[in-house]
Every structure is written in structure tokens, then in C-alpha cells.
């Protein structure tokens, strides 16, 4: 594997899952693979889970790790070509990226959608510049349109917890005070659609339709209660509008979409999932996230495993 930005880079999912469970049995089995190799993690946006789990995965493989928070202590970076750099940005990304490549063997990048220009976001401008100019294998630690390390961890978790071979998995929109990118739901949709036999349903209010390039193959159900009926897994997430002139906007914060105990009672005793961080009593009630069927912590723990499979493949 040369780079990792989506499910399409991973090849056969059953083989990737087998690798994940092998690593989970003994996460130090490949502790020599990364010896004298350096991972550089570049963050344009904040993180708790991605930062810690990816670093831990690299350490399990024997790698050295450097972390760069672009907005804290590094020079402010210009990203556009042709700009007269007489403002507050002393360095251009087009020099900074190859320089970063000089100091490492693998680069992880986190660069969210900025909601300034839909085309820039959906062409994955930032991570593609790293792929083009760093000269190193690059992997996404959440880009503008996808969060594949999260989705891989989600899939590992579903495979661990499923109680029947072909589970019904429901991705539900839920309210949030801020405008959040579509990366997690886009990516989750791609990974669920790639699993043969999964019954995958997306439910959201009118106006929150996602890009069909990611969701094609999923059933869309605008009635959240109907979508929840018989579900084995409820995956909650907020996202801002994608379509037309509403791109990046919060259309409403309808709290009737919050996941609560009464709605969970419509399901097949479903497990509750969320990528975290989560806004309690906006996205999900305290009761649901604290219930025995909430698997948000094991889901987060599996971030170490998904990152380790990806790093192992990039090193190999
Ligand atoms: N789920 C996730 O990516 O968490 P962080 O934003 O804390 O990394």
C-alpha cells in the first residue's frame, strides 16, 4: 500500500480485518518492523483519539514519532500558488511539505474541510499536496471528505460485537451547535457499503443529504424512528449541509433527532456508536451513552488497531 486515504486503498476488507484481529491478539508482534523509521504526524486541526492512538500504534511497531501542530508553534502556512506573500504567512506549503518529508519515512495528515470552497474541500487539496510533494507514504488522519482510520476502527468494532452475520447498521444525523464536516459520515457510508451482507441505512432530516459518491448503495430513510426499527447498530453523527448553496451550513439543530432511550427501544437492542468527541444531550442522551449497549469506548480503543494495520502496510 503506497498511501492510505480511503477504503479503496486497503484491498480486500476480509484480509484487512483478519490482520486487525491478529494485531489485536499481539500488538507487539511486529515491533521490529519500524525500527529506525520515523512517523511524522501533521495536525492542521485538533485531536485527542487520532493523536494518541496513531502514536501508540507507531510505538507498537518500534517507530520513532514526531508530532507537528501546524497552528501551534510552526510558521503560518500559505496554501495557494500565485499569492504575493506580503501578509501574515511567512512559509508556503509547497516548501514546507518536501522539508517535512526530509525528516521522516511516513507522514500522517489531519486537515479538515474548511467550508470556504466546496471544490477545494472535495478535491482533497491539502492531503493531495502532501502525496504529491512529500516523497513519502502519506495516510489520512481525517481529511476534508473522509476519516478512514475511524471507519476502519468502526468496522472492526461492528465485526467484534455483531450478534448476527448480516447486521442492520443505521447512520443517523443528530443535532450539534456547530458546522461539522461530512468526513465521518461519508467515510462510514463507504466502508459499510463495502461490506457484503450489511443492511445499511442512513437517516437524516431533509436538507442534510450527503454526496451520493459516498452513499450510493445505502438506503436513505427520512423517518428516523422507522430507520431505527430492528437496527443492530446505531451510529450517531452530526454533519453540516452538503448540497447546493447550503454547503457547510447548519440548517437547524432539531433536538427531536437526539438519540434517546425511547428511540433505542425501537431497535433490535442495538449497540450505540459514535466516533467521539460527542456532545451529550445534543447528539445522545446521558442514559444511552452510559448504557451497557454503548460501545463508544471499545470503538475508540480500536483506533490503535486500525492505525497499526495501516502503518504496518505502509512500512511493508
Ligand atoms: N474520532 C476522532 O478522530 O477523534 P479526535 O478528533 O479526538 O482525533
Short mmCIF file of C-alpha atoms and ligand atoms in Angstrom, two decimals:
data_model
loop_
_atom_site.label_atom_id
_atom_site.label_comp_id
_atom_site.label_asym_id
_atom_site.label_seq_id
_atom_site.Cartn_x
_atom_site.Cartn_y
_atom_site.Cartn_z
CA UNK A 1 0.00 0.00 0.00
CA UNK A 2 1.53 3.32 -1.11
CA UNK A 3 -0.86 5.79 0.54
CA UNK A 4 -4.00 5.46 2.66
CA UNK A 5 -6.81 7.93 2.18
CA UNK A 6 -9.89 5.71 1.77
CA UNK A 7 -11.29 2.19 1.93
CA UNK A 8 -10.22 1.76 -1.72
CA UNK A 9 -6.53 1.70 -0.69
CA UNK A 10 -6.92 -1.26 1.63
CA UNK A 11 -7.79 -4.03 -0.81
CA UNK A 12 -9.90 -6.93 0.44
CA UNK A 13 -11.64 -6.00 3.68
CA UNK A 14 -11.76 -9.56 4.99
CA UNK A 15 -7.95 -9.69 4.78
CA UNK A 16 -7.60 -6.29 6.47
CA UNK A 17 -9.95 -7.43 9.25
CA UNK A 18 -8.00 -10.65 9.73
CA UNK A 19 -4.83 -8.58 10.04
CA UNK A 20 -6.54 -6.31 12.58
CA UNK A 21 -7.59 -9.25 14.76
CA UNK A 22 -4.12 -10.78 14.51
CA UNK A 23 -2.59 -7.49 15.73
CA UNK A 24 -5.19 -7.25 18.46
CA UNK A 25 -4.06 -10.66 19.76
CA UNK A 26 -0.42 -9.49 19.92
CA UNK A 27 0.17 -5.84 19.15
CA UNK A 28 3.96 -6.14 19.63
CA UNK A 29 4.41 -8.94 17.10
CA UNK A 30 5.87 -6.54 14.52
CA UNK A 31 7.89 -4.43 16.97
CA UNK A 32 10.99 -4.65 14.74
CA UNK A 33 9.27 -3.52 11.55
CA UNK A 34 9.50 0.18 12.35
CA UNK A 35 12.94 0.23 13.94
CA UNK A 36 14.87 3.35 12.81
CA UNK A 37 11.85 4.55 10.84
CA UNK A 38 10.13 7.81 11.75
CA UNK A 39 6.48 8.76 11.61
CA UNK A 40 5.64 12.46 11.28
CA UNK A 41 2.09 13.36 12.32
CA UNK A 42 0.96 16.75 10.96
CA UNK A 43 -2.11 18.31 12.54
CA UNK A 44 -3.89 21.27 10.98
CA UNK A 45 -6.80 20.56 13.39
CA UNK A 46 -7.21 19.42 16.98
CA UNK A 47 -7.34 15.78 18.06
CA UNK A 48 -7.38 13.53 21.09
CA UNK A 49 -8.02 9.98 19.83
CA UNK A 50 -6.22 10.18 16.50
CA UNK A 51 -3.15 11.75 18.05
CA UNK A 52 -2.84 9.19 20.87
CA UNK A 53 -3.93 6.04 19.06
CA UNK A 54 -1.78 6.62 15.98
CA UNK A 55 1.25 7.45 18.10
CA UNK A 56 0.66 4.30 20.19
CA UNK A 57 0.31 2.19 17.03
CA UNK A 58 3.61 3.56 15.70
CA UNK A 59 5.35 2.84 19.02
CA UNK A 60 3.98 -0.73 18.95
CA UNK A 61 5.75 -1.12 15.60
CA UNK A 62 9.02 0.25 17.00
CA UNK A 63 8.83 3.57 15.15
CA UNK A 64 10.03 6.99 16.27
CA UNK A 65 7.30 9.63 16.25
CA UNK A 66 7.37 13.40 15.65
CA UNK A 67 4.20 15.48 16.02
CA UNK A 68 3.75 18.87 14.38
CA UNK A 69 0.80 21.08 15.29
CA UNK A 70 0.81 23.47 12.37
CA UNK A 71 -1.20 26.13 14.20
CA UNK A 72 0.83 26.00 17.42
CA UNK A 73 4.48 26.96 17.09
CA UNK A 74 5.07 26.33 13.36
CA UNK A 75 5.19 29.10 10.78
CA UNK A 76 1.80 30.03 9.41
CA UNK A 77 1.48 28.38 6.01
CA UNK A 78 0.27 29.84 2.73
CA UNK A 79 -1.55 27.19 0.69
CA UNK A 80 -2.36 28.98 -2.59
CA UNK A 81 0.06 29.31 -5.52
CA UNK A 82 0.39 32.75 -7.07
CA UNK A 83 -0.28 34.63 -3.84
CA UNK A 84 2.02 37.63 -3.14
CA UNK A 85 3.17 36.60 0.33
CA UNK A 86 3.19 40.02 1.97
CA UNK A 87 0.74 39.05 4.72
CA UNK A 88 0.98 37.07 7.96
CA UNK A 89 2.09 33.75 6.39
CA UNK A 90 5.90 33.51 6.11
CA UNK A 91 6.11 29.99 4.62
CA UNK A 92 4.47 28.24 1.68
CA UNK A 93 3.13 24.71 1.96
CA UNK A 94 4.98 23.84 -1.23
CA UNK A 95 8.35 24.27 0.52
CA UNK A 96 7.15 23.09 3.92
CA UNK A 97 5.89 19.71 2.65
CA UNK A 98 9.12 18.48 1.00
CA UNK A 99 11.09 19.75 4.02
CA UNK A 100 8.84 17.71 6.32
CA UNK A 101 9.46 14.72 4.04
CA UNK A 102 13.22 15.04 4.68
CA UNK A 103 12.79 14.23 8.37
CA UNK A 104 10.59 11.13 8.26
CA UNK A 105 9.66 7.91 6.48
CA UNK A 106 5.85 8.10 6.72
CA UNK A 107 3.53 11.12 7.09
CA UNK A 108 0.07 11.24 8.65
CA UNK A 109 -2.00 14.35 7.91
CA UNK A 110 -5.11 15.79 9.56
CA UNK A 111 -6.68 18.59 7.52
CA UNK A 112 -10.43 19.14 7.83
CA UNK A 113 -12.79 20.72 5.32
CA UNK A 114 -12.63 24.47 5.70
CA UNK A 115 -16.11 25.17 4.28
CA UNK A 116 -14.70 28.12 2.30
CA UNK A 117 -14.78 26.43 -1.09
CA UNK A 118 -16.60 23.15 -1.72
CA UNK A 119 -14.41 22.27 -4.71
CA UNK A 120 -11.21 22.71 -2.69
CA UNK A 121 -12.61 20.59 0.12
CA UNK A 122 -13.95 17.84 -2.12
CA UNK A 123 -10.78 17.68 -4.25
CA UNK A 124 -8.83 16.99 -1.03
CA UNK A 125 -6.38 19.73 -1.88
CA UNK A 126 -4.24 19.58 1.28
CA UNK A 127 -3.65 15.85 1.63
CA UNK A 128 -3.11 15.51 -2.11
CA UNK A 129 -0.37 18.15 -1.90
CA UNK A 130 1.34 16.02 0.75
CA UNK A 131 1.05 12.96 -1.52
CA UNK A 132 2.46 14.90 -4.44
CA UNK A 133 5.29 16.85 -2.81
CA UNK A 134 6.48 14.95 0.30
CA UNK A 135 8.04 11.96 -1.46
CA UNK A 136 6.77 9.78 1.40
CA UNK A 137 3.88 7.39 2.00
CA UNK A 138 1.01 9.53 3.30
CA UNK A 139 -2.05 8.49 5.28
CA UNK A 140 -5.13 10.38 6.31
CA UNK A 141 -5.73 11.15 9.97
CA UNK A 142 -9.03 12.75 8.79
CA UNK A 143 -9.09 14.76 5.61
CA UNK A 144 -11.76 17.03 4.17
CA UNK A 145 -14.08 14.30 2.91
CA UNK A 146 -13.08 11.08 4.69
CA UNK A 147 -11.88 9.71 8.03
CA UNK A 148 -10.75 6.22 7.04
CA UNK A 149 -8.83 5.29 10.22
CA UNK A 150 -12.06 5.97 12.14
CA UNK A 151 -14.21 3.97 9.72
CA UNK A 152 -11.81 1.04 9.80
CA UNK A 153 -11.98 1.06 13.63
CA UNK A 154 -15.78 1.27 13.39
CA UNK A 155 -15.85 -1.77 11.13
CA UNK A 156 -13.55 -3.76 13.43
CA UNK A 157 -15.88 -2.88 16.33
CA UNK A 158 -19.04 -3.93 14.46
CA UNK A 159 -17.41 -7.23 13.46
CA UNK A 160 -16.48 -7.84 17.12
CA UNK A 161 -19.91 -7.03 18.54
CA UNK A 162 -22.36 -8.19 15.87
CA UNK A 163 -24.79 -10.85 17.06
CA UNK A 164 -25.91 -11.98 13.60
CA UNK A 165 -23.94 -12.33 10.35
CA UNK A 166 -25.69 -9.55 8.41
CA UNK A 167 -26.43 -6.74 10.87
CA UNK A 168 -28.65 -3.75 10.23
CA UNK A 169 -26.45 -0.67 10.69
CA UNK A 170 -28.07 2.77 10.88
CA UNK A 171 -26.17 6.03 10.49
CA UNK A 172 -28.27 8.81 11.99
CA UNK A 173 -27.79 12.56 11.81
CA UNK A 174 -28.13 14.24 15.22
CA UNK A 175 -28.02 17.91 16.25
CA UNK A 176 -24.88 19.87 17.15
CA UNK A 177 -24.26 23.57 17.82
CA UNK A 178 -21.53 23.95 15.16
CA UNK A 179 -21.00 23.23 11.47
CA UNK A 180 -19.14 19.90 11.26
CA UNK A 181 -17.56 18.36 8.14
CA UNK A 182 -19.08 15.37 6.33
CA UNK A 183 -15.84 13.33 6.56
CA UNK A 184 -17.00 10.82 9.19
CA UNK A 185 -20.43 10.05 7.67
CA UNK A 186 -19.05 9.99 4.10
CA UNK A 187 -16.34 7.58 5.11
CA UNK A 188 -18.58 5.42 7.31
CA UNK A 189 -21.01 5.09 4.38
CA UNK A 190 -18.23 3.94 2.06
CA UNK A 191 -17.00 1.30 4.48
CA UNK A 192 -20.48 0.00 5.32
CA UNK A 193 -21.37 -0.17 1.63
CA UNK A 194 -18.19 -2.16 1.02
CA UNK A 195 -19.31 -4.90 3.44
CA UNK A 196 -21.29 -7.59 1.64
CA UNK A 197 -24.46 -8.54 3.54
CA UNK A 198 -24.67 -5.48 5.78
CA UNK A 199 -28.11 -3.82 5.73
CA UNK A 200 -27.00 -0.17 5.77
CA UNK A 201 -29.48 2.69 6.27
CA UNK A 202 -28.84 6.44 6.56
CA UNK A 203 -31.38 8.67 8.26
CA UNK A 204 -31.31 12.46 8.37
CA UNK A 205 -33.64 15.44 8.07
CA UNK A 206 -34.43 16.89 4.64
CA UNK A 207 -31.57 19.14 3.51
CA UNK A 208 -28.79 17.08 5.08
CA UNK A 209 -28.28 14.76 2.07
CA UNK A 210 -24.67 13.61 1.68
CA UNK A 211 -22.66 13.32 -1.53
CA UNK A 212 -24.02 10.26 -3.43
CA UNK A 213 -20.42 9.48 -4.45
CA UNK A 214 -20.04 8.16 -0.89
CA UNK A 215 -23.54 6.96 -0.03
CA UNK A 216 -24.60 5.17 -3.24
CA UNK A 217 -25.92 1.75 -2.30
CA UNK A 218 -27.25 2.81 1.11
CA UNK A 219 -30.97 3.12 1.82
CA UNK A 220 -31.96 6.67 2.77
CA UNK A 221 -34.85 6.96 5.26
CA UNK A 222 -36.06 10.41 6.31
CA UNK A 223 -38.16 9.00 9.18
CA UNK A 224 -35.64 8.41 11.97
CA UNK A 225 -37.99 6.22 14.03
CA UNK A 226 -38.68 3.98 11.04
CA UNK A 227 -34.94 3.72 10.32
CA UNK A 228 -34.26 2.61 13.91
CA UNK A 229 -36.73 -0.32 13.73
CA UNK A 230 -34.84 -3.60 14.01
CA UNK A 231 -31.40 -1.95 13.92
CA UNK A 232 -28.43 -3.80 15.43
CA UNK A 233 -26.12 -0.78 15.50
CA UNK A 234 -26.97 2.93 15.78
CA UNK A 235 -24.11 5.16 14.63
CA UNK A 236 -24.85 8.80 15.50
CA UNK A 237 -23.07 11.76 13.94
CA UNK A 238 -23.73 15.36 13.10
CA UNK A 239 -22.77 16.94 9.80
CA UNK A 240 -23.39 20.27 8.12
CA UNK A 241 -25.35 20.51 4.87
CA UNK A 242 -23.59 19.33 1.72
CA UNK A 243 -25.94 20.21 -1.13
CA UNK A 244 -26.05 23.37 -3.25
CA UNK A 245 -25.63 26.80 -1.71
CA UNK A 246 -26.15 25.36 1.76
CA UNK A 247 -22.71 23.71 1.73
CA UNK A 248 -21.19 23.96 5.22
CA UNK A 249 -24.29 25.46 6.81
CA UNK A 250 -26.22 24.40 9.91
CA UNK A 251 -29.83 24.36 8.68
CA UNK A 252 -31.28 23.68 12.14
CA UNK A 253 -30.45 21.98 15.42
CA UNK A 254 -33.62 19.94 15.78
CA UNK A 255 -33.34 18.21 19.16
CA UNK A 256 -36.10 15.78 18.20
CA UNK A 257 -33.25 13.97 16.36
CA UNK A 258 -31.23 13.40 19.56
CA UNK A 259 -30.72 9.67 20.18
CA UNK A 260 -32.57 8.76 23.40
CA UNK A 261 -33.71 5.65 25.26
CA UNK A 262 -37.19 5.72 23.76
CA UNK A 263 -35.79 5.65 20.20
CA UNK A 264 -33.27 2.95 21.10
CA UNK A 265 -36.22 0.83 22.30
CA UNK A 266 -37.37 0.62 18.65
CA UNK A 267 -34.17 -1.20 17.69
CA UNK A 268 -33.10 -4.82 17.99
CA UNK A 269 -31.40 -3.95 21.32
CA UNK A 270 -28.86 -2.05 19.21
CA UNK A 271 -25.37 -1.09 20.21
CA UNK A 272 -24.75 2.66 20.27
CA UNK A 273 -21.69 4.02 18.45
CA UNK A 274 -20.13 7.45 17.96
CA UNK A 275 -16.61 8.40 16.83
CA UNK A 276 -16.21 10.91 19.72
CA UNK A 277 -15.90 13.64 20.83
CA UNK A 278 -19.65 13.72 21.42
CA UNK A 279 -21.94 16.48 22.68
CA UNK A 280 -24.07 14.82 25.34
CA UNK A 281 -27.80 15.63 25.28
CA UNK A 282 -27.41 17.14 21.80
CA UNK A 283 -26.28 14.05 19.87
CA UNK A 284 -27.17 11.43 22.50
CA UNK A 285 -28.63 11.40 25.98
CA UNK A 286 -26.58 10.54 29.06
CA UNK A 287 -28.69 7.40 29.55
CA UNK A 288 -27.91 5.97 26.12
CA UNK A 289 -24.18 6.71 26.07
CA UNK A 290 -23.82 5.32 29.61
CA UNK A 291 -25.92 2.20 28.90
CA UNK A 292 -24.40 -1.31 28.69
CA UNK A 293 -25.13 -1.25 24.93
CA UNK A 294 -22.92 1.80 24.34
CA UNK A 295 -19.64 0.69 22.75
CA UNK A 296 -18.05 4.09 22.19
CA UNK A 297 -15.00 3.24 24.36
CA UNK A 298 -14.09 -0.07 22.66
CA UNK A 299 -14.72 1.72 19.36
CA UNK A 300 -12.15 4.37 20.32
CA UNK A 301 -9.75 1.66 21.56
CA UNK A 302 -9.88 0.06 18.11
CA UNK A 303 -8.37 3.23 16.65
CA UNK A 304 -4.99 1.89 17.79
CA UNK A 305 -5.60 -1.33 15.86
CA UNK A 306 -6.77 0.31 12.63
CA UNK A 307 -3.79 2.68 12.71
CA UNK A 308 -1.41 -0.19 13.32
CA UNK A 309 -2.68 -2.19 10.32
CA UNK A 310 -2.29 0.88 8.11
CA UNK A 311 1.20 1.77 9.39
CA UNK A 312 2.33 -1.84 9.10
CA UNK A 313 1.23 -1.93 5.47
CA UNK A 314 2.87 1.41 4.68
CA UNK A 315 6.13 0.22 6.26
CA UNK A 316 5.99 -3.12 4.47
N1 LIG B 1 -12.70 10.37 16.45
C1 LIG B 1 -11.60 11.16 16.34
O1 LIG B 1 -10.99 11.27 15.27
O2 LIG B 1 -11.27 11.80 17.48
P1 LIG B 1 -10.22 13.00 17.59
O3 LIG B 1 -10.80 14.15 16.77
O4 LIG B 1 -10.11 13.32 19.04
O5 LIG B 1 -8.93 12.54 16.98
#
